[in-house]
Coordinates of C-alpha atoms in Angstrom, one line a residue:
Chain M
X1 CA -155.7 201.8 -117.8
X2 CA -159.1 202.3 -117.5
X3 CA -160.2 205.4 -114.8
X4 CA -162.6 204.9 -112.2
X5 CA -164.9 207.3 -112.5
X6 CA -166.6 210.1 -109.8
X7 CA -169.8 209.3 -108.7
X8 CA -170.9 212.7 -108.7
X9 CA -174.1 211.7 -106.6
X10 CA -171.6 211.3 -103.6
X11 CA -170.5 215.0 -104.7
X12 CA -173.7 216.6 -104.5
X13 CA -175.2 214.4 -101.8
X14 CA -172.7 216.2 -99.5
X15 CA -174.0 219.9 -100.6
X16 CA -177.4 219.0 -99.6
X17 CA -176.7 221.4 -96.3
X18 CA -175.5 224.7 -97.6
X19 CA -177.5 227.1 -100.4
X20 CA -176.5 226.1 -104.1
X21 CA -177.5 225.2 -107.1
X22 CA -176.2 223.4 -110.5
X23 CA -176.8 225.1 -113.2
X24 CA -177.9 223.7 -116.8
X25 CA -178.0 220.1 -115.1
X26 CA -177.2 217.3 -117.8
X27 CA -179.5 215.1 -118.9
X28 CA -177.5 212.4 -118.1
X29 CA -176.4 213.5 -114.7
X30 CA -175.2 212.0 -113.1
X31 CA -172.9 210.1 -116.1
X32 CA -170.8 212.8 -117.7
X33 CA -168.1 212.3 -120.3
X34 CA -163.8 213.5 -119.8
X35 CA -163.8 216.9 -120.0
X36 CA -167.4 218.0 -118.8
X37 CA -168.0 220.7 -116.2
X38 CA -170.5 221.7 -113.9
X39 CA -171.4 225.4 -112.9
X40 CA -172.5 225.2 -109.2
X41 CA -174.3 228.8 -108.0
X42 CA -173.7 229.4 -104.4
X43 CA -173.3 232.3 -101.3
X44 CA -170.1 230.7 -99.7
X45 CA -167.3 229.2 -102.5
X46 CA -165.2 228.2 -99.5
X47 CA -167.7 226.1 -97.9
X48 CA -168.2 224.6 -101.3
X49 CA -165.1 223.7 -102.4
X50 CA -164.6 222.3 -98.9
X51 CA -167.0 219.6 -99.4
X52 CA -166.0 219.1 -102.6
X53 CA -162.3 218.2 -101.3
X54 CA -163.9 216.3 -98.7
X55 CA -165.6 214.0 -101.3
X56 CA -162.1 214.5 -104.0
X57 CA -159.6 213.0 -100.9
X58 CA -161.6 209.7 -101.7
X59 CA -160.4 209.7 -105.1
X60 CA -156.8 210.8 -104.6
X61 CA -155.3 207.3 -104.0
X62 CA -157.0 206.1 -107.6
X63 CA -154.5 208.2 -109.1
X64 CA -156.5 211.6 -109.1
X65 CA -155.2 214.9 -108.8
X66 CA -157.2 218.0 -107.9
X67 CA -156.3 221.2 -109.5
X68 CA -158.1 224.3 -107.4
X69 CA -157.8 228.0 -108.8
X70 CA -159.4 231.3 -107.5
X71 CA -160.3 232.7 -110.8
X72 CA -161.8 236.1 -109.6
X73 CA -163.5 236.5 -106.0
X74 CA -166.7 235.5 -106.9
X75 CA -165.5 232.4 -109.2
X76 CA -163.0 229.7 -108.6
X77 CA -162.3 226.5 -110.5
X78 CA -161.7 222.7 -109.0
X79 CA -160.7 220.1 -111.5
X80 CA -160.0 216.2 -111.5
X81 CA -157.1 215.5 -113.2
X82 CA -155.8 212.1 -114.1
X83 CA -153.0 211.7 -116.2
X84 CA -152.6 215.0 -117.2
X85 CA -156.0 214.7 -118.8
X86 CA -158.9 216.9 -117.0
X87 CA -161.9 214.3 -116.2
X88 CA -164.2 216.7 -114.8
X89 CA -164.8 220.5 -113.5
X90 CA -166.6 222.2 -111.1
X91 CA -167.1 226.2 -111.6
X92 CA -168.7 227.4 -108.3
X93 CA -169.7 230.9 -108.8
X94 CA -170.9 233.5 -106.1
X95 CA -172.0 236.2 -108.6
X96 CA -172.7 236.1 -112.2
X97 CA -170.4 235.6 -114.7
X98 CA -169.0 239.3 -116.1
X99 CA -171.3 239.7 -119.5
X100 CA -170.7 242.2 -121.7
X101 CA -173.4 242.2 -123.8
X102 CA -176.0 242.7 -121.6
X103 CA -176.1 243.2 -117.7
X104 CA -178.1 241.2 -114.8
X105 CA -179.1 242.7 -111.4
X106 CA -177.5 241.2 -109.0
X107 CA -180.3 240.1 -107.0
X108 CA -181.4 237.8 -109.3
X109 CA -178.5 235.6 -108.4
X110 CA -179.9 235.3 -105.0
X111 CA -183.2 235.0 -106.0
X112 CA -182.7 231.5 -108.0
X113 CA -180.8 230.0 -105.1
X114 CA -183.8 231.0 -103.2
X115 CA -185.5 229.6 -105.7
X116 CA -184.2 226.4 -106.0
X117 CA -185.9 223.5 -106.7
X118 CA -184.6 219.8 -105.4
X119 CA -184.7 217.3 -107.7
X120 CA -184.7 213.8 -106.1
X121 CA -181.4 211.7 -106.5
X122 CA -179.8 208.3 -104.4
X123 CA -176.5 207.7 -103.4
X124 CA -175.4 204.5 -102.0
X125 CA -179.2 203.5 -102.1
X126 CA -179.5 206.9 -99.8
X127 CA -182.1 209.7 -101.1
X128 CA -180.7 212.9 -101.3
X129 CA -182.2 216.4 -103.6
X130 CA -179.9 217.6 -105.6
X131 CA -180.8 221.3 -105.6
X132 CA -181.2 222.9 -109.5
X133 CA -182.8 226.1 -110.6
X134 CA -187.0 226.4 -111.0
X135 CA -188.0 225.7 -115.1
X136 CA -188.3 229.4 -116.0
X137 CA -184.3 230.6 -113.9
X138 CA -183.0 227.7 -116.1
X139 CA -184.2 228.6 -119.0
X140 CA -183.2 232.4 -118.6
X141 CA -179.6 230.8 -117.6
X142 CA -179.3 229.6 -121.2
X143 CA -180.8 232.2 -122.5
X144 CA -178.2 234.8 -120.9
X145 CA -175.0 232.4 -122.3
X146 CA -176.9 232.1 -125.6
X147 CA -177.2 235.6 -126.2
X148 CA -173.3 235.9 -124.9
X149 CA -171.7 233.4 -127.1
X150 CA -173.9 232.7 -129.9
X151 CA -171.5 235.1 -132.5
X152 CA -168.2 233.1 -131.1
X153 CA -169.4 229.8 -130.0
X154 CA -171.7 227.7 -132.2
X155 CA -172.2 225.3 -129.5
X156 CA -174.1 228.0 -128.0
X157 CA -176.9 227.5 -130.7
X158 CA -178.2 224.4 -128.8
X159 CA -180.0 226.5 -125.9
X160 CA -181.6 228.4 -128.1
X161 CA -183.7 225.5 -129.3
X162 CA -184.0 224.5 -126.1
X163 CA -185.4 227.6 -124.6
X164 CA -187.6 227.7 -127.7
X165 CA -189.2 224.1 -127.6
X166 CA -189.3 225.0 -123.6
X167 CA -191.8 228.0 -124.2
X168 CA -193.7 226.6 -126.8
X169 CA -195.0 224.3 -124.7
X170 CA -196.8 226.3 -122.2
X171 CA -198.3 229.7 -122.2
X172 CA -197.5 230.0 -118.5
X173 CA -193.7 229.2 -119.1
X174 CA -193.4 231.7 -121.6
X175 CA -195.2 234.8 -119.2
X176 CA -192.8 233.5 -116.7
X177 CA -189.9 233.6 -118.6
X178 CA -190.1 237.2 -120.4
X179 CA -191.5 238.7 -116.9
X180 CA -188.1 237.5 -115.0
X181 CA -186.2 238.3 -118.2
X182 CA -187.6 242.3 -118.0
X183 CA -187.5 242.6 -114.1
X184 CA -183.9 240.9 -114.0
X185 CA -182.0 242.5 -116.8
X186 CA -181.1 245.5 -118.5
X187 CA -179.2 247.0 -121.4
X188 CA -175.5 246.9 -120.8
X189 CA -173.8 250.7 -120.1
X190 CA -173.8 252.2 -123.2
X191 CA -170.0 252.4 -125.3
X192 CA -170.7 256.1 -124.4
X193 CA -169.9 256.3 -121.2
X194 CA -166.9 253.9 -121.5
X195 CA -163.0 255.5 -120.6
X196 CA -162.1 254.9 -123.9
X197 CA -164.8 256.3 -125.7
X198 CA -164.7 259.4 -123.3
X199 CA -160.7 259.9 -124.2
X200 CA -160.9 259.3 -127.6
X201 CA -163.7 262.4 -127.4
X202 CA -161.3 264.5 -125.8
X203 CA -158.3 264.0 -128.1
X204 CA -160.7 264.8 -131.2
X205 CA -161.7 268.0 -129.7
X206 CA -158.4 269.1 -128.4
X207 CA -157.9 268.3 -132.3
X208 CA -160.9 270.3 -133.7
X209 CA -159.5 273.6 -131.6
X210 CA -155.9 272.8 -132.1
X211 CA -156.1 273.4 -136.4
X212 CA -157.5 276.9 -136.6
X213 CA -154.8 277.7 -133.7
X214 CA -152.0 276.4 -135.1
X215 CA -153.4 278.4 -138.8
X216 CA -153.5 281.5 -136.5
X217 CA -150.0 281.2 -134.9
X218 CA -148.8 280.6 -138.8
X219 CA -150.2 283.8 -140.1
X220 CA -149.1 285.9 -136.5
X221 CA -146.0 284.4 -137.3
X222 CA -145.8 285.1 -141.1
X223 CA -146.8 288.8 -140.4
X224 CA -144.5 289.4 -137.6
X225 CA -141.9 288.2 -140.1
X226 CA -143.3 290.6 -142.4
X227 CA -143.0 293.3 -139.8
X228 CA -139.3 293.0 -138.4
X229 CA -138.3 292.8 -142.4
Chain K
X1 CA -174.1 244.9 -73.2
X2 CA -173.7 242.9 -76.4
X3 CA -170.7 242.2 -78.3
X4 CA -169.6 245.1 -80.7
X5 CA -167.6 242.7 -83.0
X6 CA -167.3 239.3 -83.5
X7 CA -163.9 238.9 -83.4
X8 CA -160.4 240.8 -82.7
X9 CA -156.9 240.7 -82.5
X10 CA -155.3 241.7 -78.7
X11 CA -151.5 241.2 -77.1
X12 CA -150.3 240.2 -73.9
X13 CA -147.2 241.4 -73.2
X14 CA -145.0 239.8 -70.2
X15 CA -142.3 242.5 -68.9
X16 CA -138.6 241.8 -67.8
X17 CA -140.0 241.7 -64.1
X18 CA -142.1 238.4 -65.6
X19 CA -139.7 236.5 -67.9
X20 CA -139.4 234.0 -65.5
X21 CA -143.0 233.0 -65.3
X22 CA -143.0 232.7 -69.3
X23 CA -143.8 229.4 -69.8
X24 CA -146.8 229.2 -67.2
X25 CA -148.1 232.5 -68.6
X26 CA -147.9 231.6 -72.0
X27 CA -149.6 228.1 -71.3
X28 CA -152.2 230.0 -69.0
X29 CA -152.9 232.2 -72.3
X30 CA -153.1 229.0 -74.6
X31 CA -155.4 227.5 -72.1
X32 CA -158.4 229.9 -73.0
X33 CA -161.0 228.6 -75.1
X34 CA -161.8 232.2 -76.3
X35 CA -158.2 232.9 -77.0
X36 CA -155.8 231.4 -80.1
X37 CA -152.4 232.2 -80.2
X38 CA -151.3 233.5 -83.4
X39 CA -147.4 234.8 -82.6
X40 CA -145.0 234.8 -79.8
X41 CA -141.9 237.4 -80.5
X42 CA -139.2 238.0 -78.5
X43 CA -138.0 241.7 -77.9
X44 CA -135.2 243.4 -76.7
X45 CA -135.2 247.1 -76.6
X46 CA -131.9 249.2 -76.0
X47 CA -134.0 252.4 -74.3
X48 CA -136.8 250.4 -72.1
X49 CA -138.3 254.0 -71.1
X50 CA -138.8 255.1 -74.9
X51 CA -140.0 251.4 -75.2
X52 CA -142.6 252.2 -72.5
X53 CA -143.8 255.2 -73.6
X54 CA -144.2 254.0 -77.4
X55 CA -146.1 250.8 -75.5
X56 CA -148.8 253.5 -73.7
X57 CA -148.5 256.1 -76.4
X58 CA -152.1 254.5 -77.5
X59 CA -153.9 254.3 -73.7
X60 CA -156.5 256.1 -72.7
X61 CA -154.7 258.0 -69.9
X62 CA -151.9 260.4 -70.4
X63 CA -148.6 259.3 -70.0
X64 CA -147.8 261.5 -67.5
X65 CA -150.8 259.7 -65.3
X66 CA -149.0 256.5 -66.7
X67 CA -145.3 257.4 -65.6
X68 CA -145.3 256.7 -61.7
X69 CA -147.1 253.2 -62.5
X70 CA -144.4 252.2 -65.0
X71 CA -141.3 253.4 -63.1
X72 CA -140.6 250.0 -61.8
X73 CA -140.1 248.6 -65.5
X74 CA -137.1 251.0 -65.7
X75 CA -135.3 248.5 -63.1
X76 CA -136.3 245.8 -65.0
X77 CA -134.5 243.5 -68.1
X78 CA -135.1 245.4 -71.6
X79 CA -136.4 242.1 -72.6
X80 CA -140.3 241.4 -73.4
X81 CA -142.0 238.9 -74.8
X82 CA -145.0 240.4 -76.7
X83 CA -148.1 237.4 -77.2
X84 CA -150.5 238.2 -80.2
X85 CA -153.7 236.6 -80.2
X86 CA -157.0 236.6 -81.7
X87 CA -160.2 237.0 -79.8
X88 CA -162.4 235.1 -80.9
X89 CA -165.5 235.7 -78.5
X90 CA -164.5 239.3 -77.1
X91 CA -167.3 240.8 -74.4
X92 CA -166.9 244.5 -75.0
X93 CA -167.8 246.6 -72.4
X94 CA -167.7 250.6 -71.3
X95 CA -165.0 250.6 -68.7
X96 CA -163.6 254.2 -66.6
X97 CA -165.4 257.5 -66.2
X98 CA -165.1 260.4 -68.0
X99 CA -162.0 261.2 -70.1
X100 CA -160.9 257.8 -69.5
X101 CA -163.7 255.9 -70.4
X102 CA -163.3 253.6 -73.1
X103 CA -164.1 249.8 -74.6
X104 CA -162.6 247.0 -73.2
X105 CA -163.0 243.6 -73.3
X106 CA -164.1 242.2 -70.0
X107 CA -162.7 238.4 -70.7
X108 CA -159.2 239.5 -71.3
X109 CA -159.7 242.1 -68.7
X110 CA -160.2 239.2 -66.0
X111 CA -157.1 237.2 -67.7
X112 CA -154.9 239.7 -67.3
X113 CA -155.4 240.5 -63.3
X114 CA -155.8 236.4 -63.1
X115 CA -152.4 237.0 -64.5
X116 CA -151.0 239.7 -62.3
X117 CA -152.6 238.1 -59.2
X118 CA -150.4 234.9 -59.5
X119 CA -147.2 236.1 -61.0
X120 CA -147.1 239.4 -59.6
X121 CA -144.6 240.3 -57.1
X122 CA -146.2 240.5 -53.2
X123 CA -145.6 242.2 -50.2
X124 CA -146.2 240.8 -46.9
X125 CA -148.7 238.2 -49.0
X126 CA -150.1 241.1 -50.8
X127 CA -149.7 241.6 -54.8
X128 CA -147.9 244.8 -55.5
X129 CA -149.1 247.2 -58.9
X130 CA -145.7 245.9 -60.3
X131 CA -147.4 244.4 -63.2
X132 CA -146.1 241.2 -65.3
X133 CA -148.0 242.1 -67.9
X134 CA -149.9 244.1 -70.0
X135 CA -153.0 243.9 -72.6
X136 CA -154.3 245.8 -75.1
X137 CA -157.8 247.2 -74.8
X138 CA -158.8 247.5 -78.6
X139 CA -157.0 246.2 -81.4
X140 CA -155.7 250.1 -82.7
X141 CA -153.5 249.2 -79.4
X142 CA -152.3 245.5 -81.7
X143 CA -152.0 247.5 -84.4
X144 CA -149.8 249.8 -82.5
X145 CA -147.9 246.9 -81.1
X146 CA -147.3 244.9 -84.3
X147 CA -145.8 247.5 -85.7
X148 CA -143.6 248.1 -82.8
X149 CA -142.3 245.0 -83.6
X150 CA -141.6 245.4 -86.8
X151 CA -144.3 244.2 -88.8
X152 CA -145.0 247.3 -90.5
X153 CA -148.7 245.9 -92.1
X154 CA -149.8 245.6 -88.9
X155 CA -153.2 244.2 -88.4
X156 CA -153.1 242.4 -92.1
X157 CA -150.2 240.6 -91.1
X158 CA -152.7 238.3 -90.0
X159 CA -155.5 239.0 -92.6
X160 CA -153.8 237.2 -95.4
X161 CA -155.9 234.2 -95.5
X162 CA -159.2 236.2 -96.1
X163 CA -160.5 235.2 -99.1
X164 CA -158.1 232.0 -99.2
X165 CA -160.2 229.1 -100.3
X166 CA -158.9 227.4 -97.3
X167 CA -157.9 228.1 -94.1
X168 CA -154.6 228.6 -94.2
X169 CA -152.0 230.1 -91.2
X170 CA -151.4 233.6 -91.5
X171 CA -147.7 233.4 -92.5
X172 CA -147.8 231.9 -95.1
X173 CA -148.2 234.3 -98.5
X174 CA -152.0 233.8 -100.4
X175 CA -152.5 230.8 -102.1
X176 CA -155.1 230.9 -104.9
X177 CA -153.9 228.0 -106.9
X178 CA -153.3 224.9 -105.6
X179 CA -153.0 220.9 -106.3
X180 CA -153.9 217.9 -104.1
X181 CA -152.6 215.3 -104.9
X182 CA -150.8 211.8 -102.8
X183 CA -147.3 212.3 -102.3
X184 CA -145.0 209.4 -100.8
X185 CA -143.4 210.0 -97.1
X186 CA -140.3 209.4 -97.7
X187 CA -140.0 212.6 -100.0
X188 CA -141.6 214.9 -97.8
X189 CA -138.7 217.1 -96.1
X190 CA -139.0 220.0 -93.3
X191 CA -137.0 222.9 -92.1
X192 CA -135.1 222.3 -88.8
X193 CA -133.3 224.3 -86.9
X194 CA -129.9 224.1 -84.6
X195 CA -127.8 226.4 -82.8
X196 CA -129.4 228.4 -80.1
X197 CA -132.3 231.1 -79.8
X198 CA -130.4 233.6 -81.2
X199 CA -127.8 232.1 -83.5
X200 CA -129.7 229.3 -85.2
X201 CA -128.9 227.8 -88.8
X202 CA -131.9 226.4 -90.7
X203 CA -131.4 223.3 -92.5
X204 CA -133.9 221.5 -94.6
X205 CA -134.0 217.3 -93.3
X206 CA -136.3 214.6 -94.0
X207 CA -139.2 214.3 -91.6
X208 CA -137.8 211.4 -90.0
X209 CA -134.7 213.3 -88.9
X210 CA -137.0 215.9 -87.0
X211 CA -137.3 216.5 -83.2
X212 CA -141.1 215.8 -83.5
X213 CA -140.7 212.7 -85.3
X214 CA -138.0 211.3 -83.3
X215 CA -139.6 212.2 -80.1
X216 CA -142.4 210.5 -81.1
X217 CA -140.4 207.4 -81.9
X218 CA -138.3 207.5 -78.7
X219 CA -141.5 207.7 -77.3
X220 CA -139.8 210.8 -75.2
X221 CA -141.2 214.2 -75.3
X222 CA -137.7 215.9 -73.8
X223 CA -136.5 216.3 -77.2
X224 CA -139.7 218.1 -78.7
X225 CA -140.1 220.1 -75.2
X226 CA -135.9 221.1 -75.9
X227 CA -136.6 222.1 -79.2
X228 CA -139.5 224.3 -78.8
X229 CA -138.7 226.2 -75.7
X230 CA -135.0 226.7 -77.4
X231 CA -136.7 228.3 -80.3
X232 CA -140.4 229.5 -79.4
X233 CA -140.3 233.3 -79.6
X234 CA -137.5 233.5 -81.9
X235 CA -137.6 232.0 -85.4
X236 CA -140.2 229.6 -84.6
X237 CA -143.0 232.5 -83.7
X238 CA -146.3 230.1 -83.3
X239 CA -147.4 228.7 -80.5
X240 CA -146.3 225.1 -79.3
X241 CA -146.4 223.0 -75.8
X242 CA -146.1 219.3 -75.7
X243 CA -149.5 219.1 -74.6
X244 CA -150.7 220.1 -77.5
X245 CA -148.3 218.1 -79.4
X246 CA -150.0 215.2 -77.2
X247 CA -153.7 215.9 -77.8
X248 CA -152.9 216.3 -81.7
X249 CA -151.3 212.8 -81.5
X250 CA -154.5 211.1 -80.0
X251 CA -157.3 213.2 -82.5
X252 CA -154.9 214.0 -85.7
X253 CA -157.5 212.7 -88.3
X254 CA -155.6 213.2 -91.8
X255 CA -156.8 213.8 -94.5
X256 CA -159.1 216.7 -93.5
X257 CA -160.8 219.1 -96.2
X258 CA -160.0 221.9 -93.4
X259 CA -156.4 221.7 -92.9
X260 CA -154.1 219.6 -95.5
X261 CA -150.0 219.4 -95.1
X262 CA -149.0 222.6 -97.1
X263 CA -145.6 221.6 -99.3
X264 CA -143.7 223.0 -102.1
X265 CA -141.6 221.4 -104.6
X266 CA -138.0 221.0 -104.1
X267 CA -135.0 219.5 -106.7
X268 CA -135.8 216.0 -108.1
X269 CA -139.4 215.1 -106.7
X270 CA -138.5 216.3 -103.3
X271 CA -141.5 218.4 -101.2
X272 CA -140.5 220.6 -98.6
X273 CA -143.5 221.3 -95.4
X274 CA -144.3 224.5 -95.2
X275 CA -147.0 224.5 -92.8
X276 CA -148.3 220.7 -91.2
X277 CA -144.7 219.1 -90.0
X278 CA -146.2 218.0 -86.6
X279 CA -148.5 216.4 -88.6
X280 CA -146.7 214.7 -91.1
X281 CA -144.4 213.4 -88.3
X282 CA -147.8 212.0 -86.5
X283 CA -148.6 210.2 -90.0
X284 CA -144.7 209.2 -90.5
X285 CA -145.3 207.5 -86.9
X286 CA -148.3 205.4 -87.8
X287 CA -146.5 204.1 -90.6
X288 CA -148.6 206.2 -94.0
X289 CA -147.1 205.4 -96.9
X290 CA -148.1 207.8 -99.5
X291 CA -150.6 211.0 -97.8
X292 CA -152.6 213.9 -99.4
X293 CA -150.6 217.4 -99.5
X294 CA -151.6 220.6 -100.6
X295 CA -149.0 221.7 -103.5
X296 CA -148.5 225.2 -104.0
X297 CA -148.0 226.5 -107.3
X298 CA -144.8 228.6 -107.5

């Protein structure tokens, strides 16, 4: 049985209202293939998924089921299912993802929904913007889940290239892009600080005192011994 | 003055002297556009002055200022009916002088002596300070009364929902995962009670075997109205009236992103309502086949 597929025009034509933005748009938005998600940045999930719903209910009598998950506060998940088979997945985020390899300030997530750029798109011959980040935020987007994943997750690999042929082709691009990246991030809390680095220092030290104590304690114990002979 | 918050949570209580005016005070309350009932509970108290003192233990003036005011409650029945609701347009203001000066809000100020002016008892046509009810001034006062009543988390008995994707009614517990998806009628199934207000027996029906369903299909309201003013304040603690029954009927416009029919799976493919069965009943009526629910994952 073949599935009818979401026009995810209608999706996003109903955002236009409220702050948001999709990140790393597709080049073939908006056709997408089973499986494929879409990370929408935002200040108000509820509002989000909300429309999103709004739009799914259409959908529901073609055999669709929507799956919605609160993942964490700031991230929740809503899929369309059909079949048992996920067709497509919208991650609306109201904070960065948690990274551990290198930290963002928070106002920087903010500051590329401010930044927003709208990208002209039609639904039902209507004209709508579809609301994605400026060149240089996008670019830094993939350059953040590049530098995340690209030891576990080869697929990663692919925005390096495209953050590469992106800077090449314009001096202005690449100023942009390392100024953000400097004002924007910083170098994760060192292992230093962590709990378990900050234990394991106190066990070994409690260790270091606890030999020559325990060789004392022998010997006091070896000459009292001696003594009550 | 402006507004010190944007919303509360306040109580209107109707003493034993008022339990005969319950209906029109409750319906009085309902009608308030800045007002939404959340819970009606029914209380009986076997010591009515402890009762009254644990009531005031949270007001501005001593007790002992309190206790020639509230001697008339002592005649009256040790039953209450307590009305939580939450403001949600309060106008805060200074109120008193001196040690007894404290916030109120004005709005529910002026409900409460609309209240006591019409259902208070007069004297040679003039109303006497034998008050029907009672408010609470600030919600530490809710919070006080809540847990008078038993619901020991006070205030977040009805802060549940707070970071619920949806809006959700406060009894039911957090739902973070969820599926939508089209169920057909004929498997949707409720809880309905029998018995009386306080011996009832809860049995779990198909929609069409409802009082709201059948009332709608008998086209005769007595049933619904039976039903609710049987139970209200008792096991079935939200607020109902036919006339909101009624205006639902005309505007119900299903499915809404805002408020789906909340079920959970039952034995073989069955859904049980958990929150939406006046709804479903309006959507049995006009004849829906199949309609979106909200499934909560167990």
């Amino acid at each position: 049985m073949k599935i009818k597929k979401l026009d995810l025009n209608e999706f996003f034509s109903v955002l236009e209202t409220i702050p948001y933005v999709l990140v790393k748009k597709s080049k073939s938005f908006p056709d997408y293939h089973t499986g494929q998600d879409a990370d929408i940045f935002c200040y108000n999930k509820r509002e989000v998924v909300r429309k999103i719903l709004g739009v799914g209910n259409g959908y529901l009598s073609d055999g669709y089921v929507i799956k919605t998950e609160g993942i964490s506060p700031d991230h929740c998940q809503v899929d369309f299912v059909h079949n048992n088979v996920l067709v497509f997945k919208f991650d609306i985020f109201t904070a960065f993802p948690e990274y551990e390899k290198l930290s963002i300030k928070n106002h920087y997530f903010n500051s590329i929904i401010e930044g927003a750029v709208g990208v002209k798109c039609k639904f039902r011959d209507k004209k709508y913007h579809l609301y994605v980040p400026s060149s240089v935020d996008d670019l830094l987007i993939r350059y953040f889940e590049y530098l995340e994943y690209y030891d576990r997750r080869p697929d990663k690999l692919k925005h390096l290239d495209y953050i590469l042929n992106a800077i090449e082709k314009t001096g202005k691009m690449r100023i942009g892009f390392f100024d953000k990246l400097h004002i924007y991030t910083e170098f994760p809390e060192s292992n230093m600080s962590t709990s378990r680095y900050k234990y394991g220092f106190k066990i070994k030290n409690f260790l270091h005192w606890l030999v020559p104590l325990r060789k004392r304690f022998e010997s006091l114990k070896h000459s009292m011994k001696f003594f009550f002979k | 003055m402006k507004n010190l918050s944007k919303h509360r949570y306040d109580y209107f209580l109707i003493w034993g002297n008022g339990l005969e005016y319950r209906e029109n005070i409750i319906n009085i309350i309902a009608e308030c556009n800045f007002l939404e009932i959340l819970k009606i509970t029914n209380y009986k108290t076997s010591n009515i002055k402890k009762f009254i003192r644990k009531v005031y233990s949270y007001d501005y003036a001593p007790f002992e200022h309190l206790r020639a005011k509230t001697r008339y409650l002592l005649k009256s029945s040790p039953e209450i009916v307590v009305i939580f609701v939450l403001n949600k347009n309060p106008d805060e203001r200074w109120y008193g002088e001196g040690l007894f000066k404290h916030i109120e809000c004005m709005k529910v100020k002026k409900l409460k002596e609309k209240l006591r002016n019409q259902f208070n008892p007069t004297v040679n046509g003039k109303r006497t300070e034998e008050h029907v009810v009672h408010s609470s001034d600030n919600e530490i006062q809710t919070e006080n009364m809540l847990k008078i009543m038993g619901f020991k988390r006070g205030l977040d008995t009805f802060r549940t929902q707070k970071h619920s994707l949806l809006d959700l009614p406060y009894y039911l517990p957090k739902i973070n995962k969820f599926t939508i998806k089209q169920v057909c009628m004929s498997k949707l199934y409720c809880n309905v009670l029998s018995g009386n207000h306080n011996e009832y027996l809860l049995q779990r029906k198909p929609v069409t075997s409802s009082p709201h369903y059948l009332s709608l299909k008998r086209n005769d309201m007595k049933l619904y109205s039976k039903y609710i003013n049987c139970f209200m304040g008792g096991p079935l603690n939200s607020y109902y009236s036919v006339k909101k029954f009624k205006s639902l009927i005309r505007n119900l416009i299903y499915p809404n992103e805002k408020s789906y029919i909340i079920v959970e799976k039952m034995e073989s493919d069955k859904f049980l309502i958990l929150d939406g069965l006046h709804r479903a009943s309006i959507l049995m009526f006009r004849n829906k086949v199949e309609i979106p629910v909200i499934l909560v994952e167990q």
